[in-house]
Tab-separated table of C-alpha atoms and ligand atoms in Angstrom:
chain	number	residue	atom	x	y	z
A	1	UNK	CA	0.023	-0.111	0.087
A	2	UNK	CA	1.186	3.706	-0.167
A	3	UNK	CA	1.656	5.665	2.739
A	4	UNK	CA	1.106	9.396	3.658
A	5	UNK	CA	3.806	10.762	6.049
A	6	UNK	CA	4.628	14.123	7.690
A	7	UNK	CA	4.738	16.557	4.794
A	8	UNK	CA	0.771	16.228	4.432
A	9	UNK	CA	0.318	17.297	8.331
A	10	UNK	CA	-1.680	20.476	8.600
A	11	UNK	CA	-1.242	20.722	5.046
A	12	UNK	CA	-3.773	18.412	3.464
A	13	UNK	CA	-3.876	19.947	0.159
A	14	UNK	CA	-6.139	17.412	-1.270
A	15	UNK	CA	-4.757	17.111	-4.349
A	16	UNK	CA	-4.777	13.435	-4.385
A	17	UNK	CA	-8.010	12.453	-3.542
A	18	UNK	CA	-9.837	13.057	-6.570
A	19	UNK	CA	-6.856	11.299	-8.577
A	20	UNK	CA	-7.206	8.058	-6.532
A	21	UNK	CA	-9.223	5.546	-8.736
A	22	UNK	CA	-10.480	3.403	-5.749
A	23	UNK	CA	-11.034	6.485	-3.365
A	24	UNK	CA	-8.683	5.269	-0.462
A	25	UNK	CA	-7.613	8.207	0.734
A	26	UNK	CA	-9.629	9.516	4.006
A	27	UNK	CA	-9.184	12.845	5.387
A	28	UNK	CA	-8.530	13.217	9.600
A	29	UNK	CA	-8.191	15.952	11.636
A	30	UNK	CA	-4.636	17.441	10.754
A	31	UNK	CA	-3.305	14.773	7.868
A	32	UNK	CA	-5.188	12.745	5.101
A	33	UNK	CA	-4.797	9.047	5.175
A	34	UNK	CA	-4.656	6.017	2.911
A	35	UNK	CA	-6.644	2.880	3.427
A	36	UNK	CA	-4.005	-0.043	3.739
A	37	UNK	CA	-6.097	-2.717	2.357
A	38	UNK	CA	-8.122	-0.243	-0.436
A	39	UNK	CA	-4.982	0.701	-2.110
A	40	UNK	CA	-4.166	-0.472	-5.213
A	41	UNK	CA	-1.250	0.730	-5.519
A	42	UNK	CA	-1.163	2.270	-8.563
A	43	UNK	CA	1.217	5.320	-7.624
A	44	UNK	CA	-0.832	7.978	-9.337
A	45	UNK	CA	-1.153	9.930	-5.759
A	46	UNK	CA	2.615	10.235	-5.885
A	47	UNK	CA	2.594	12.418	-8.462
A	48	UNK	CA	-0.158	13.977	-7.183
A	49	UNK	CA	0.791	15.528	-3.652
A	50	UNK	CA	2.461	18.795	-4.197
A	51	UNK	CA	4.233	18.277	-1.102
A	52	UNK	CA	5.698	14.710	-2.202
A	53	UNK	CA	4.081	13.114	0.947
A	54	UNK	CA	3.258	9.641	-0.494
A	55	UNK	CA	5.703	6.697	-0.664
A	56	UNK	CA	4.875	3.143	-1.521
A	57	UNK	CA	5.219	1.064	1.532
A	58	UNK	CA	8.718	0.018	0.748
A	59	UNK	CA	10.144	2.878	-0.061
A	60	UNK	CA	8.902	4.997	2.879
A	61	UNK	CA	12.129	6.678	4.316
A	62	UNK	CA	13.830	5.260	7.468
A	63	UNK	CA	12.855	8.092	9.240
A	64	UNK	CA	9.226	8.174	8.255
A	65	UNK	CA	8.473	4.317	8.586
A	66	UNK	CA	6.351	5.056	11.797
A	67	UNK	CA	4.075	6.461	9.153
A	68	UNK	CA	3.036	2.875	7.875
A	69	UNK	CA	1.779	2.180	11.234
A	70	UNK	CA	0.137	5.413	11.624
A	71	UNK	CA	-2.004	5.170	8.481
A	72	UNK	CA	-3.022	1.588	9.267
A	73	UNK	CA	-4.024	2.351	12.613
A	74	UNK	CA	-6.646	5.587	11.835
A	75	UNK	CA	-8.577	2.626	10.121
A	76	UNK	CA	-8.262	0.029	12.804
A	77	UNK	CA	-10.117	2.463	15.228
A	78	UNK	CA	-13.054	2.203	13.129
B	101	LIG	FE1	-4.910	5.476	-4.429
B	101	LIG	FE2	-3.434	4.671	-5.898
B	101	LIG	FE3	-2.604	6.393	-4.165
B	101	LIG	FE4	-2.989	3.818	-3.479
B	101	LIG	S1	-1.345	4.548	-4.851
B	101	LIG	S2	-3.844	5.759	-2.373
B	101	LIG	S3	-5.015	3.609	-5.247
B	101	LIG	S4	-4.174	6.764	-5.781
């Protein structure tokens, strides 16, 4: 799955939302989140994001690796 990281916090530009073919990007209080089980890894959102906040799960830089769990936990709460 793809993962939204720190650059989205308090940005929430939202350019990724309409380009996602499966509508799996959801809005939280301070950031957007990608549903890890709904994402089909098309990668379209990566280039749509104006602040380069989105990475494929296995390409998340080490310092941002905790965001993979943060994205999943947002949906696990539901
Ligand atoms: Fe949506 Fe594709 Fe981005 Fe996954 S990789 S969140 S399916 S646009």
